Structures are given as structure tokens and as C-alpha cells.
Short mmCIF file of C-alpha atoms and ligand atoms in Angstrom, two decimals:
data_model
loop_
_atom_site.label_atom_id
_atom_site.label_comp_id
_atom_site.label_asym_id
_atom_site.label_seq_id
_atom_site.Cartn_x
_atom_site.Cartn_y
_atom_site.Cartn_z
CA MET A 1 0.00 -0.04 0.10
CA THR A 2 1.27 3.47 -0.76
CA SER A 3 0.11 6.82 0.44
CA ALA A 4 0.04 8.23 -3.07
CA GLY A 5 -3.12 7.50 -4.89
CA ASN A 6 -6.54 7.97 -3.23
CA ALA A 7 -7.71 4.43 -3.68
CA SER A 8 -5.60 2.76 -1.16
CA PHE A 9 -5.26 5.75 1.19
CA LYS A 10 -6.82 5.01 4.56
CA VAL A 11 -7.00 7.03 7.84
CA ALA A 12 -7.67 5.59 11.29
CA ILE A 13 -9.64 7.85 13.54
CA VAL A 14 -9.36 6.97 17.15
CA GLY A 15 -12.50 7.86 19.13
CA ALA A 16 -16.15 8.45 18.17
CA GLY A 17 -16.94 11.26 20.51
CA ALA A 18 -17.65 14.87 19.62
CA SER A 19 -14.29 15.42 17.96
CA GLY A 20 -14.04 11.93 16.27
CA ILE A 21 -17.41 12.38 14.59
CA ALA A 22 -16.49 15.74 13.30
CA THR A 23 -13.11 14.50 12.01
CA ALA A 24 -14.94 11.80 10.10
CA VAL A 25 -17.25 14.28 8.52
CA TYR A 26 -14.33 16.46 7.31
CA LEU A 27 -12.49 13.41 5.85
CA GLN A 28 -15.67 12.21 4.22
CA ARG A 29 -16.21 15.52 2.61
CA ALA A 30 -12.50 15.55 1.37
CA GLY A 31 -13.37 12.20 -0.24
CA MET A 32 -10.95 10.26 1.98
CA ALA A 33 -11.48 6.57 3.23
CA PHE A 34 -11.40 6.20 7.08
CA THR A 35 -12.32 3.97 9.84
CA VAL A 36 -13.33 5.21 13.24
CA PHE A 37 -12.30 2.91 16.17
CA GLU A 38 -14.37 3.35 19.39
CA ARG A 39 -13.66 1.60 22.58
CA ALA A 40 -17.26 1.73 23.86
CA ALA A 41 -20.45 0.26 22.49
CA ASP A 42 -22.00 3.67 21.55
CA VAL A 43 -20.76 6.96 20.12
CA GLY A 44 -20.79 10.27 21.95
CA GLY A 45 -17.70 10.20 24.27
CA THR A 46 -18.06 12.30 27.28
CA TRP A 47 -21.79 12.80 26.74
CA ARG A 48 -22.18 8.96 26.56
CA ASP A 49 -20.15 8.41 29.71
CA ASN A 50 -21.58 11.13 31.89
CA THR A 51 -25.13 10.63 32.87
CA TYR A 52 -25.26 12.05 36.49
CA PRO A 53 -28.40 13.80 37.59
CA GLY A 54 -28.33 17.58 36.71
CA LEU A 55 -25.86 17.30 33.83
CA SER A 56 -26.31 19.95 31.22
CA CYS A 57 -23.65 21.77 29.12
CA ASP A 58 -22.34 24.92 30.65
CA ILE A 59 -21.55 26.26 27.18
CA PRO A 60 -24.73 27.65 25.54
CA SER A 61 -26.37 25.14 23.19
CA HIS A 62 -26.22 27.32 20.14
CA LEU A 63 -22.53 27.74 20.67
CA TYR A 64 -22.04 24.02 21.42
CA ARG A 65 -22.78 22.65 17.98
CA TYR A 66 -20.90 21.72 14.86
CA SER A 67 -20.63 24.47 12.17
CA PHE A 68 -22.06 21.97 9.67
CA ALA A 69 -25.04 20.98 11.80
CA PRO A 70 -26.80 24.02 13.48
CA ASN A 71 -29.63 22.67 15.55
CA PRO A 72 -32.95 24.61 15.78
CA GLU A 73 -34.33 22.06 18.21
CA TRP A 74 -32.35 22.77 21.34
CA SER A 75 -34.73 22.84 24.17
CA ARG A 76 -32.90 25.22 26.48
CA GLU A 77 -30.16 27.83 26.41
CA TYR A 78 -27.98 25.21 28.21
CA SER A 79 -29.28 21.87 27.01
CA PRO A 80 -29.34 18.65 29.15
CA ALA A 81 -26.97 15.93 28.55
CA ALA A 82 -29.22 13.32 27.11
CA GLU A 83 -30.29 15.81 24.36
CA ILE A 84 -26.58 16.59 23.60
CA HIS A 85 -25.74 12.88 23.28
CA ALA A 86 -28.74 12.43 20.96
CA TYR A 87 -27.49 15.47 18.85
CA PHE A 88 -24.07 13.69 18.31
CA ARG A 89 -25.49 10.42 17.52
CA GLY A 90 -28.13 11.96 15.25
CA VAL A 91 -25.32 13.91 13.30
CA ALA A 92 -23.30 10.61 13.01
CA GLU A 93 -26.47 8.78 11.68
CA LYS A 94 -27.59 11.49 9.43
CA LEU A 95 -24.25 12.06 7.75
CA GLY A 96 -23.55 8.43 7.32
CA ILE A 97 -20.59 8.33 9.76
CA ILE A 98 -22.08 5.64 12.09
CA ASP A 99 -21.56 2.97 9.49
CA LYS A 100 -17.81 3.72 9.46
CA VAL A 101 -17.58 3.37 13.35
CA ARG A 102 -16.21 0.22 14.70
CA LEU A 103 -17.79 0.05 18.22
CA SER A 104 -16.36 -1.94 21.07
CA SER A 105 -12.91 -1.72 19.31
CA GLU A 106 -10.48 -0.02 21.66
CA VAL A 107 -7.23 0.93 19.93
CA THR A 108 -4.61 -0.64 22.18
CA ARG A 109 -1.49 0.07 20.01
CA ALA A 110 -0.61 2.21 17.11
CA GLU A 111 2.95 1.53 15.70
CA PHE A 112 4.74 3.51 12.97
CA VAL A 113 6.27 0.86 10.73
CA GLY A 114 7.94 3.07 8.10
CA GLU A 115 7.05 4.14 4.60
CA GLY A 116 4.46 6.46 5.97
CA LEU A 117 2.28 3.69 7.55
CA TRP A 118 0.86 2.87 10.91
CA ARG A 119 -0.21 -0.47 12.09
CA ILE A 120 -3.31 -0.32 14.36
CA THR A 121 -4.25 -2.98 16.90
CA THR A 122 -7.46 -2.91 18.80
CA THR A 123 -9.07 -5.16 21.28
CA GLN A 124 -10.45 -7.06 18.32
CA GLY A 125 -7.01 -7.81 16.89
CA ASP A 126 -4.77 -6.57 14.11
CA GLU A 127 -6.60 -3.96 12.04
CA GLY A 128 -3.98 -3.50 9.40
CA LEU A 129 -2.10 -0.61 7.99
CA PHE A 130 -3.15 3.00 7.79
CA ASN A 131 -1.57 6.13 6.14
CA ALA A 132 -2.51 8.50 8.95
CA VAL A 133 -3.80 8.26 12.52
CA ILE A 134 -5.97 10.98 14.01
CA ALA A 135 -6.32 10.64 17.86
CA ALA A 136 -9.70 12.27 18.68
CA THR A 137 -9.59 10.65 22.08
CA GLY A 138 -11.03 13.65 24.16
CA VAL A 139 -9.62 15.35 27.14
CA LEU A 140 -11.63 14.40 30.19
CA HIS A 141 -12.26 10.70 29.97
CA LYS A 142 -10.13 9.10 32.66
CA PRO A 143 -12.00 9.48 36.00
CA VAL A 144 -9.67 10.33 39.01
CA LEU A 145 -10.54 8.81 42.47
CA PRO A 146 -9.07 10.78 45.29
CA ASP A 147 -6.09 9.49 47.25
CA ILE A 148 -8.03 9.25 50.51
CA GLY A 149 -7.30 6.39 52.89
CA GLY A 150 -9.95 3.79 53.57
CA ARG A 151 -11.88 4.16 50.32
CA ASP A 152 -12.44 0.50 50.00
CA SER A 153 -13.63 0.05 53.59
CA PHE A 154 -16.84 2.12 53.02
CA CYS A 155 -19.90 -0.02 53.70
CA GLY A 156 -22.28 1.95 51.46
CA VAL A 157 -22.20 2.48 47.74
CA SER A 158 -19.68 4.67 46.06
CA PHE A 159 -18.95 5.64 42.52
CA HIS A 160 -17.27 8.31 40.34
CA SER A 161 -19.66 10.99 38.89
CA SER A 162 -18.78 9.80 35.33
CA ARG A 163 -19.75 6.27 36.12
CA TRP A 164 -23.04 7.03 37.72
CA ASN A 165 -24.77 3.98 39.28
CA HIS A 166 -28.35 4.40 38.25
CA ASP A 167 -29.39 1.22 40.19
CA VAL A 168 -28.93 3.14 43.50
CA VAL A 169 -32.05 4.76 44.54
CA LEU A 170 -31.21 8.07 46.22
CA ALA A 171 -34.51 8.84 47.78
CA GLY A 172 -34.21 8.78 51.54
CA LYS A 173 -30.39 8.20 51.47
CA ARG A 174 -27.53 10.17 53.15
CA VAL A 175 -25.27 11.21 50.25
CA GLY A 176 -21.91 12.60 50.42
CA ILE A 177 -20.41 14.47 47.39
CA ILE A 178 -16.67 14.99 47.42
CA GLY A 179 -15.60 17.97 45.21
CA THR A 180 -16.91 21.43 44.23
CA GLY A 181 -16.15 21.49 40.56
CA SER A 182 -18.65 21.93 37.67
CA THR A 183 -19.78 18.33 38.28
CA ALA A 184 -20.46 18.56 41.96
CA THR A 185 -22.25 21.90 41.63
CA GLN A 186 -24.58 20.33 39.05
CA ILE A 187 -25.31 17.17 40.99
CA LEU A 188 -26.14 18.69 44.32
CA PRO A 189 -29.03 20.85 43.14
CA ALA A 190 -30.49 17.91 41.16
CA ILE A 191 -30.65 15.52 44.16
CA VAL A 192 -31.25 17.81 47.14
CA ASP A 193 -34.95 17.44 47.00
CA GLU A 194 -34.91 13.56 46.83
CA VAL A 195 -32.38 12.54 49.40
CA GLU A 196 -32.69 12.57 53.14
CA SER A 197 -29.42 14.65 53.40
CA VAL A 198 -26.61 15.67 51.15
CA SER A 199 -23.08 16.69 52.46
CA LEU A 200 -20.77 18.55 50.09
CA PHE A 201 -17.09 18.01 50.97
CA GLN A 202 -15.47 21.13 49.80
CA ARG A 203 -11.63 21.49 49.73
CA THR A 204 -11.63 24.68 47.78
CA PRO A 205 -14.58 27.01 47.16
CA GLN A 206 -15.41 27.99 43.57
CA TRP A 207 -16.42 31.22 41.91
CA ILE A 208 -19.83 30.88 40.42
CA ILE A 209 -21.59 32.97 37.82
CA SER A 210 -25.37 32.88 37.74
CA VAL A 211 -26.85 32.47 34.34
CA PRO A 212 -30.49 31.44 33.86
CA ASN A 213 -31.25 28.48 31.71
CA ASN A 214 -34.44 29.41 29.87
CA GLU A 215 -36.39 27.08 27.60
CA PHE A 216 -36.56 28.02 23.98
CA SER A 217 -40.32 28.51 23.19
CA GLU A 218 -41.82 26.62 20.22
CA GLU A 219 -42.19 29.93 18.51
CA LYS A 220 -38.44 30.59 18.88
CA LYS A 221 -37.54 27.07 17.48
CA ARG A 222 -39.88 27.67 14.53
CA ALA A 223 -38.14 30.87 13.86
CA PHE A 224 -34.83 29.16 13.99
CA ARG A 225 -36.05 26.35 11.54
CA LYS A 226 -37.52 28.95 9.15
CA GLU A 227 -34.73 31.35 9.27
CA PRO A 228 -31.46 29.70 9.99
CA GLN A 229 -29.77 33.12 9.74
CA LYS A 230 -31.16 33.89 13.22
CA MET A 231 -29.30 30.88 14.60
CA ALA A 232 -26.14 32.06 12.82
CA GLU A 233 -26.57 35.53 14.43
CA LEU A 234 -26.99 33.95 17.84
CA TYR A 235 -23.93 31.85 17.28
CA ASP A 236 -21.86 34.95 16.31
CA HIS A 237 -23.03 36.78 19.39
CA LEU A 238 -22.26 33.85 21.74
CA ASN A 239 -18.91 33.31 20.01
CA ASN A 240 -17.92 36.85 20.49
CA LEU A 241 -18.91 36.75 24.14
CA PHE A 242 -17.19 33.42 25.04
CA ASN A 243 -14.36 32.91 22.55
CA ARG A 244 -13.33 36.44 22.08
CA ARG A 245 -14.06 38.52 25.19
CA PHE A 246 -14.12 35.83 27.88
CA ALA A 247 -11.13 34.08 26.43
CA ALA A 248 -9.14 37.25 26.18
CA SER A 249 -9.90 38.07 29.80
CA LEU A 250 -8.17 34.74 30.80
CA VAL A 251 -5.09 35.36 28.98
CA GLY A 252 -4.35 38.88 30.14
CA GLU A 253 -5.85 40.70 27.13
CA ASN A 254 -8.97 42.00 28.67
CA ASP A 255 -8.46 43.15 32.29
CA GLU A 256 -11.76 44.96 32.34
CA GLY A 257 -13.52 41.74 31.30
CA LEU A 258 -11.73 39.87 34.12
CA ALA A 259 -12.75 42.43 36.64
CA GLU A 260 -16.36 42.43 35.41
CA MET A 261 -16.51 38.57 35.79
CA ALA A 262 -15.05 38.81 39.34
CA ARG A 263 -17.71 41.46 40.18
CA ALA A 264 -20.53 39.23 38.77
CA CYS A 265 -19.39 36.28 40.79
CA ARG A 266 -19.03 38.29 44.05
CA GLN A 267 -22.42 39.88 43.37
CA ASN A 268 -23.99 36.31 42.81
CA LEU A 269 -22.55 35.20 46.12
CA GLU A 270 -23.88 38.30 48.00
CA ASP A 271 -27.34 38.26 46.46
CA ASN A 272 -27.87 34.57 46.99
CA VAL A 273 -26.13 33.49 50.09
CA HIS A 274 -27.57 35.34 53.10
CA ASP A 275 -25.88 33.70 56.06
CA VAL A 276 -22.64 35.81 56.51
CA LYS A 277 -20.66 32.78 57.92
CA LEU A 278 -21.72 30.48 55.02
CA ARG A 279 -20.94 33.22 52.60
CA ARG A 280 -17.49 33.49 53.92
CA ARG A 281 -16.93 29.70 53.73
CA LEU A 282 -17.98 29.78 50.11
CA THR A 283 -15.80 32.64 49.19
CA PRO A 284 -12.66 31.62 47.24
CA SER A 285 -9.36 33.23 48.00
CA TYR A 286 -8.15 33.26 44.40
CA GLN A 287 -9.13 35.23 41.31
CA ALA A 288 -12.29 34.38 39.39
CA GLY A 289 -11.34 32.64 36.13
CA CYS A 290 -8.30 30.95 37.64
CA LYS A 291 -10.29 27.65 37.85
CA ARG A 292 -12.91 26.84 35.17
CA LEU A 293 -15.68 29.21 35.96
CA ILE A 294 -18.84 27.62 37.15
CA VAL A 295 -22.10 28.58 35.57
CA SER A 296 -25.04 27.87 37.91
CA ASP A 297 -28.19 29.56 39.17
CA LYS A 298 -29.03 26.49 41.25
CA PHE A 299 -26.02 25.74 43.44
CA TYR A 300 -26.25 28.49 46.00
CA PRO A 301 -30.07 27.99 46.72
CA ALA A 302 -29.50 24.27 46.90
CA ILE A 303 -26.59 24.36 49.41
CA GLN A 304 -28.82 26.40 51.76
CA ARG A 305 -31.66 23.87 51.82
CA PRO A 306 -32.21 22.51 55.32
CA ASN A 307 -30.94 18.98 54.35
CA ALA A 308 -27.77 20.18 52.61
CA ARG A 309 -24.52 20.60 54.39
CA LEU A 310 -21.26 22.29 53.48
CA VAL A 311 -18.37 20.37 55.00
CA ASP A 312 -15.11 22.42 54.58
CA THR A 313 -12.97 20.70 57.21
CA ARG A 314 -10.52 18.49 55.32
CA ILE A 315 -11.21 14.79 54.98
CA MET A 316 -9.05 12.68 57.11
CA ARG A 317 -10.20 9.23 55.88
CA ILE A 318 -13.07 7.13 54.73
CA GLU A 319 -14.37 4.52 57.19
CA PRO A 320 -17.10 1.85 56.99
CA PRO A 321 -19.89 4.23 58.15
CA GLY A 322 -18.86 7.24 56.17
CA ILE A 323 -16.25 10.23 55.99
CA ARG A 324 -14.27 11.23 58.88
CA THR A 325 -13.01 14.86 58.78
CA ASN A 326 -9.88 16.27 60.47
CA ASP A 327 -11.97 17.66 63.39
CA GLY A 328 -12.77 13.99 64.26
CA LEU A 329 -16.30 14.24 63.30
CA MET A 330 -17.78 11.14 61.53
CA HIS A 331 -20.27 11.93 58.64
CA GLU A 332 -22.51 8.91 58.28
CA LEU A 333 -23.46 8.15 54.84
CA ASP A 334 -25.16 5.62 52.51
CA VAL A 335 -23.68 6.84 49.27
CA ILE A 336 -20.42 8.57 48.30
CA VAL A 337 -20.07 10.33 44.88
CA TYR A 338 -16.64 11.10 43.96
CA ALA A 339 -17.03 14.30 41.85
CA THR A 340 -13.25 14.55 41.90
CA GLY A 341 -12.60 15.17 38.27
CA PHE A 342 -10.39 13.65 35.55
CA ASP A 343 -6.81 13.16 34.38
CA PRO A 344 -6.63 15.69 31.52
CA PHE A 345 -3.27 14.38 30.44
CA ALA A 346 -4.49 10.77 29.59
CA PHE A 347 -5.17 11.79 25.94
CA PHE A 348 -5.03 8.61 23.81
CA ARG A 349 -3.81 6.50 26.79
CA PRO A 350 -3.93 3.56 27.87
CA ALA A 351 -3.26 2.93 24.15
CA VAL A 352 0.52 2.64 23.35
CA ILE A 353 1.77 4.83 20.54
CA VAL A 354 5.16 3.96 19.03
CA GLY A 355 6.71 6.34 16.52
CA ARG A 356 9.89 6.57 14.52
CA ASN A 357 12.79 4.40 15.88
CA GLY A 358 10.63 2.65 18.33
CA VAL A 359 10.15 5.76 20.57
CA SER A 360 7.02 5.63 22.58
CA LEU A 361 4.90 8.77 22.89
CA ASN A 362 3.70 7.50 26.27
CA GLU A 363 7.30 7.62 27.53
CA ARG A 364 7.96 10.99 25.88
CA TRP A 365 4.85 12.51 27.55
CA LYS A 366 5.33 10.78 30.87
CA GLU A 367 6.07 13.93 32.77
CA SER A 368 4.86 16.63 30.32
CA CYS A 369 2.80 16.48 27.27
CA GLN A 370 4.44 18.62 24.61
CA ALA A 371 3.06 18.86 21.05
CA TYR A 372 3.42 21.23 18.14
CA ARG A 373 0.63 23.74 18.16
CA SER A 374 -1.66 21.23 19.83
CA VAL A 375 -1.94 18.88 16.82
CA ALA A 376 1.15 16.89 16.15
CA ALA A 377 4.56 15.73 17.62
CA PRO A 378 8.01 15.40 16.26
CA GLY A 379 9.09 11.72 15.63
CA PHE A 380 5.51 10.68 15.00
CA PRO A 381 4.86 11.19 11.38
CA ASN A 382 1.26 11.28 10.05
CA LEU A 383 -0.09 11.17 13.58
CA PHE A 384 -2.36 13.99 14.63
CA PHE A 385 -4.18 15.06 17.64
CA ILE A 386 -7.62 16.82 18.05
CA GLY A 387 -7.81 18.34 21.47
CA GLY A 388 -4.01 17.69 22.08
CA PRO A 389 -1.75 19.50 24.56
CA ASN A 390 -2.14 23.22 24.63
CA SER A 391 -5.59 23.20 22.96
CA PRO A 392 -7.55 26.06 24.30
CA ILE A 393 -9.27 24.83 27.57
CA GLY A 394 -11.54 26.61 29.86
CA ASN A 395 -15.02 27.86 29.30
CA PHE A 396 -14.96 27.66 25.50
CA SER A 397 -16.96 25.49 22.97
CA PHE A 398 -14.72 22.38 22.55
CA LEU A 399 -16.51 21.83 19.28
CA ARG A 400 -15.22 25.06 17.72
CA THR A 401 -11.76 24.32 18.97
CA ALA A 402 -11.93 20.77 17.55
CA GLU A 403 -13.09 22.03 14.22
CA VAL A 404 -10.23 24.44 13.95
CA GLN A 405 -7.79 21.59 14.52
CA ILE A 406 -9.66 19.25 12.29
CA GLY A 407 -9.63 21.74 9.38
CA TYR A 408 -5.86 22.07 9.80
CA VAL A 409 -5.21 18.41 10.16
CA THR A 410 -7.37 17.68 7.11
CA GLU A 411 -5.13 19.97 5.10
CA LEU A 412 -2.07 17.87 6.11
CA VAL A 413 -3.73 14.63 5.50
CA LYS A 414 -4.86 15.82 1.97
CA LEU A 415 -1.23 16.47 1.11
CA LEU A 416 -0.57 12.82 2.01
CA SER A 417 -3.58 11.40 0.29
CA GLU A 418 -2.77 13.45 -2.95
CA GLY A 419 0.78 12.04 -2.94
CA ALA A 420 2.60 15.29 -2.29
CA HIS A 421 4.32 13.59 0.59
CA ARG A 422 4.38 10.19 2.17
CA GLU A 423 5.14 11.50 5.62
CA VAL A 424 4.84 14.82 7.48
CA GLU A 425 5.81 15.63 11.03
CA PRO A 426 6.61 18.81 12.81
CA THR A 427 10.40 19.55 13.27
CA GLU A 428 11.82 19.34 16.79
CA GLU A 429 12.94 23.04 16.32
CA ALA A 430 9.50 24.27 15.63
CA THR A 431 8.05 22.30 18.44
CA GLU A 432 10.59 23.53 20.89
CA ALA A 433 10.07 27.11 19.75
CA PHE A 434 6.40 26.77 20.11
CA ASN A 435 6.56 25.36 23.66
CA ALA A 436 9.18 27.98 24.69
CA GLU A 437 6.82 30.72 23.45
CA VAL A 438 3.84 29.05 25.42
CA GLU A 439 6.06 28.98 28.56
CA GLN A 440 6.63 32.71 28.47
CA ALA A 441 3.01 33.55 27.54
CA ILE A 442 1.38 31.33 30.09
CA LYS A 443 2.90 33.42 32.94
CA HIS A 444 0.46 36.14 32.12
CA THR A 445 -2.76 34.11 32.21
CA VAL A 446 -5.13 34.13 35.06
CA TRP A 447 -4.59 30.32 35.33
CA VAL A 448 -1.07 31.15 36.71
CA THR A 449 -1.47 34.66 38.21
CA GLY A 450 -4.92 33.95 39.78
CA GLY A 451 -3.42 32.11 42.80
CA CYS A 452 -5.22 28.68 42.46
CA LYS A 453 -4.41 25.14 41.60
CA SER A 454 -6.60 23.38 38.96
CA TRP A 455 -6.66 20.42 36.50
CA TYR A 456 -4.88 22.66 34.00
CA PHE A 457 -1.51 22.12 35.79
CA ASP A 458 0.58 19.10 34.93
CA LYS A 459 2.80 17.07 37.08
CA GLN A 460 5.64 19.57 36.57
CA GLY A 461 3.43 22.46 37.67
CA LYS A 462 3.01 23.75 34.17
CA VAL A 463 -0.36 24.91 32.80
CA VAL A 464 -1.00 23.14 29.56
CA SER A 465 -3.44 25.37 27.70
CA TRP A 466 -3.55 27.87 24.90
CA PRO A 467 -1.96 31.09 26.44
CA TRP A 468 -3.06 33.52 23.82
CA SER A 469 -6.36 34.82 22.37
CA TYR A 470 -8.80 32.52 20.67
CA GLY A 471 -8.30 34.65 17.59
CA ARG A 472 -4.68 33.78 17.55
CA PHE A 473 -5.52 30.10 17.88
CA GLU A 474 -7.81 30.34 14.84
CA ALA A 475 -5.09 32.25 12.81
CA ASP A 476 -2.25 29.96 13.84
CA LEU A 477 -4.16 26.88 12.74
CA LYS A 478 -5.67 28.30 9.60
CA GLN A 479 -3.09 26.72 7.32
CA PRO A 480 -0.14 24.47 8.10
CA ARG A 481 3.24 26.37 7.87
CA MET A 482 5.13 23.74 5.87
CA GLU A 483 8.42 25.28 6.76
CA GLU A 484 7.83 24.02 10.30
CA PHE A 485 7.35 20.42 9.05
CA LYS A 486 9.61 17.63 7.91
CA ALA A 487 8.05 16.03 4.79
CA ALA A 488 9.28 13.13 2.92
P1 NAP B 1 -12.84 19.27 38.77
O1 NAP B 1 -13.16 20.56 38.31
O2 NAP B 1 -11.42 18.79 38.52
O3 NAP B 1 -13.12 19.23 40.36
C1 NAP B 1 -12.72 18.19 41.18
C2 NAP B 1 -13.13 18.64 42.58
O4 NAP B 1 -12.75 17.50 43.48
C3 NAP B 1 -12.46 19.82 43.04
O5 NAP B 1 -13.37 20.51 43.84
C4 NAP B 1 -11.35 19.20 43.86
O6 NAP B 1 -10.96 20.15 44.86
C5 NAP B 1 -12.00 18.07 44.53
N1 NAP B 1 -11.09 17.08 44.90
C6 NAP B 1 -10.19 16.38 44.20
N2 NAP B 1 -9.50 15.57 45.00
C7 NAP B 1 -9.84 15.71 46.20
C8 NAP B 1 -9.48 15.25 47.55
N3 NAP B 1 -8.64 14.31 47.65
N4 NAP B 1 -10.14 15.65 48.59
C9 NAP B 1 -11.11 16.63 48.56
N5 NAP B 1 -11.48 17.09 47.39
C10 NAP B 1 -10.97 16.65 46.21
O7 NAP B 1 -13.73 18.11 38.21
P2 NAP B 1 -15.24 18.20 37.56
O8 NAP B 1 -16.12 19.03 38.47
O9 NAP B 1 -15.64 16.80 37.21
O10 NAP B 1 -15.04 19.11 36.30
C11 NAP B 1 -14.02 18.75 35.35
C12 NAP B 1 -14.18 19.41 34.09
O11 NAP B 1 -15.31 18.73 33.41
C13 NAP B 1 -14.74 20.85 34.28
O12 NAP B 1 -13.81 21.79 34.59
C14 NAP B 1 -15.33 20.96 32.84
O13 NAP B 1 -14.28 21.36 31.94
C15 NAP B 1 -15.89 19.74 32.55
N6 NAP B 1 -17.33 19.64 32.89
C16 NAP B 1 -18.16 20.25 32.04
C17 NAP B 1 -19.48 20.34 32.38
C18 NAP B 1 -20.33 21.07 31.39
O14 NAP B 1 -21.37 21.35 31.81
N7 NAP B 1 -19.99 21.27 30.24
C19 NAP B 1 -19.99 19.71 33.53
C20 NAP B 1 -19.13 18.98 34.28
C21 NAP B 1 -17.71 18.99 34.05
P3 NAP B 1 -9.83 21.29 44.68
O15 NAP B 1 -10.53 22.30 43.84
O16 NAP B 1 -9.28 21.62 45.93
O17 NAP B 1 -8.70 20.50 43.87
#
């Protein structure tokens, strides 16, 4: 098989989540043959895995959609998870992607074998050779359980938020939630009315911005259906708000925006938490925007319900009856929910990726994940990432980010399929220069200056995100700069 000549040119897409489906659509439109390998028995990635009560997207629905599939049917300004999952599956079905997805086929190994080719192995066995591999494996898919002693000794039921156990009836139960991130703050309001009691174990308070989640009326949806231009206008408005103004405020390019956000969060706390002591316990000591901003008009009312309790004394250990805190108190529980987040540096792992000269990417990225402009790595020809290291993370639409990267990667893959090159990979120099520039620029972002720790930091204490404006991200990834690539 050669990479020249379309007939035999094949691409492996790893993952059939939001970015894998979009990658398939772009390649299909470019007339390329591909197979999508998916570990699970369904498509949808994070929206398939996360089914916890209260889950909705904290990015507005009309911004959280593919450019090629605007959706007039969104029920709410921030739509619930099941609807979002159905949207992705619907797009995959309607555009004929679903037939190219190999479900229950987890890629366990991708090995560069020379001549521009990769051998793919899945849990189903050897899948043969591919001319390019695109890892669309998502960012937040590996749940993290906290390193708290005695976890296994708990007599009740416990599970991670992304592996919700729907067999457990919560009615009348004493529930403990560990964590105060986007997940925990969605779960608590959704269950508080049902449970006997809910205790929220908070290590660090969060800044929360209150945004109502209104339904779209039938009339509004009709208007969107009849005049798609109205949806496009709404998209542009939201894109300007989130990806331009908000993003700029995080990277030190809109100080007034950052101050405005901080004011809105403080106001939300003052307006909605009346007990001064509780308000103090819920007040973060770091700058708003440092951690991923939480969007909720429900959390503060919920934590003040008579059966809800904020526990901000550190957890000492977990014991058979519940959680013991450092003050010696035992919080007896029937259920513990670990809303303790994900390992954002797992990327394609646990798969093993072996590049040129037998070098493994897992080994190279053990301590710190360094890529070229978030989409490729030297020594790994014809391997591309969607949502790779230094992708913009934060409160942006991952779908837009992914589409920018997919457009860019499609250009490179086209060069391969048209026979212009057999192999492309970024140079070491360009990758190092990019990462050195990131290191300088990241110092000026609120993620670093804001005085908090978050999942944006890697093991070496480095924030792995896009440290410039969203506009620069789009401009940098508009077209590959071939002088920064080695092509053979
Ligand atoms: P997260 O933001 O990483 O929050 C994890 C929480 O667990 C934090 O409050 C953390 O405390 C706490 N924690 C971790 N280990 C602990 C320990 N040993 N003891 C006590 N507390 C501990 O995780 P997440 O809430 O699942 O959210 C992760 C990301 O998923 C979000 O930032 C967002 O990008 C995405 N998400 C999106 C949506 C959406 O609507 N689109 C919804 C949910 C999640 P510290 O703060 O002290 O570390």
C-alpha cells in the first residue's frame, strides 16, 4: 500500500466522541477513506459516559454545535446531557458516519512501521495498516478517584460521577459528594429534594456565575427552523462573548472583562447566600477565572436547603460508616459520589503509541505532554491530535476548537492522500520554539497569576493550555506552515 493515490489511502480515527465524529465528517467531505475505532458500545464520548443527575452543558447550546449541523431544536439555552448525546448520535447517523464506526474496538497500540504507515491494533486484533492516524480521544475521559485512605472500607455504595450507578435509589439516602467543581455543583441541586441529606465535601470554594437556563419556546424554535440566519446571528453573538471577550480576559488581554467577571461572581454570592458565615466559607481566595468558572443559578439555593450541608473541614479518611474529617467528626453516609474530576493528560492512553525508531509517545509524555501547536509531535509522522496538549481549555466551545484543529489536520492529510508527501511531522525546532513561547506567555494568564491550583496544571506544575487569544488560535491553525514540518 502506498500513500500516493486515493484508492488505497486510509485514515484511522481513534474515538467516536464529539471530535471523532467531526473528524470523520471532514475526511468524508474531502473524499478520503477512514475507519473510526471506538472503545465503547456507543458513540458520544463524554456525553455517553456522563449521565449524572443535573448534567447539562455549561456552554450555550447554540454555541455548542458543529458548524455543519446547526440545531434549531435545542430545548434550552444550556441543554441537558441526554439531548446533547442524541445530537451527536443524530449527526453521526444523518451524515452516514455511524456505518464507519467500529464500536467496542479500543485501539490498544498504534505503531509507525515506516514508509508512512501505521499498524493499528485494537481489542479485536490486528486492524492492518493506515496512512495516517488521528487521535480524537477527548480530554476528560479518565476518571480520578481521590487519594483518600480507607476508600475501599466504606460499607455503603460509592462511585465516580462519570460512572453514575443508576441502580442506586437516592430517595431517603444520606449522600456525600466529594468535590466542588462543575460536576459537583450540578449534582447537588439535582438531588437535594430527593435525598434525606446531602453533604458537600469542599476542599476549595469556587467562583460561580449565575446564568439562567431558559427554555426555547416553540415559536423561537420555529423561527430558527425557518430562518437559519437567526441561529447564525445567535452563534456569532455567543462566539464573540465566550471565545473572544471571555477568552481574552483569561489570557491577560482583557483586564476589564476579568474584573467584570469577578464582580458578577461576588455579586452572585452576596445576592444569593444570606448567612454571612456560610458566605465566607463559600468565598474563594483566588481570582475568578483561575479555575474553570462555574455557571449555575441553582447551586447557592441548593446548598442552603435544610438537608444540605457544606463540610469544609478536610477529609481525614473514609471509614465503614462514612467520611471522617480532620476535626474528628464522622459524617455517616449511605452513598459517596466522587466528583473529583479527571486526568486531562491521559489523552490517547492507555493505548500505546510507538513512533519513529521505536520511541513511545507514552514515555515522551510521561512527565509533560508537549506537542506542536496542539496537533502533532516530532518523531510521530502522520499522527495528529484533536484536542491535544495546549488546545484552548476553559469555558469555550470544545466543538469550535476541535473544528479548527480538524480543518488544519485535514489539510495535512490531504497532502498525504494526494501524494505530495508520504510522511509529514513537525520539526523538533518548531515544536521547541512553540513550547518555549507558550512557557513565556502562560505566565501572564489568570490560570497562573490567579493564585489557584486546577486540573490545567501538569505534574511539573505547568499549565497546559493555549496562552493567547482565541483569535490567535484560529489564525495559527488556519493553514499548516510547511516550513515548520519535515516532509518526505
Ligand atoms: P474538577 O473541576 O477537577 O473538580 C474536582 C473537585 O474535586 C475539586 O473541587 C477538587 O478540589 C475536588 N477534589 C479532588 N481531589 C480531592 C480530595 N482528595 N479531597 C477533596 N476534594 C478533592 O472536576 P469536575 O467537576 O468533574 O469538572 C472537570 C471538568 O469537566 C470541568 O472543569 C469542565 O471542563 C468539565 N465539565 C463540564 C461540564 C459542562 O457542563 N460542560 C460539566 C461538568 C464538568 P480542589 O479544587 O481543591 O482541587
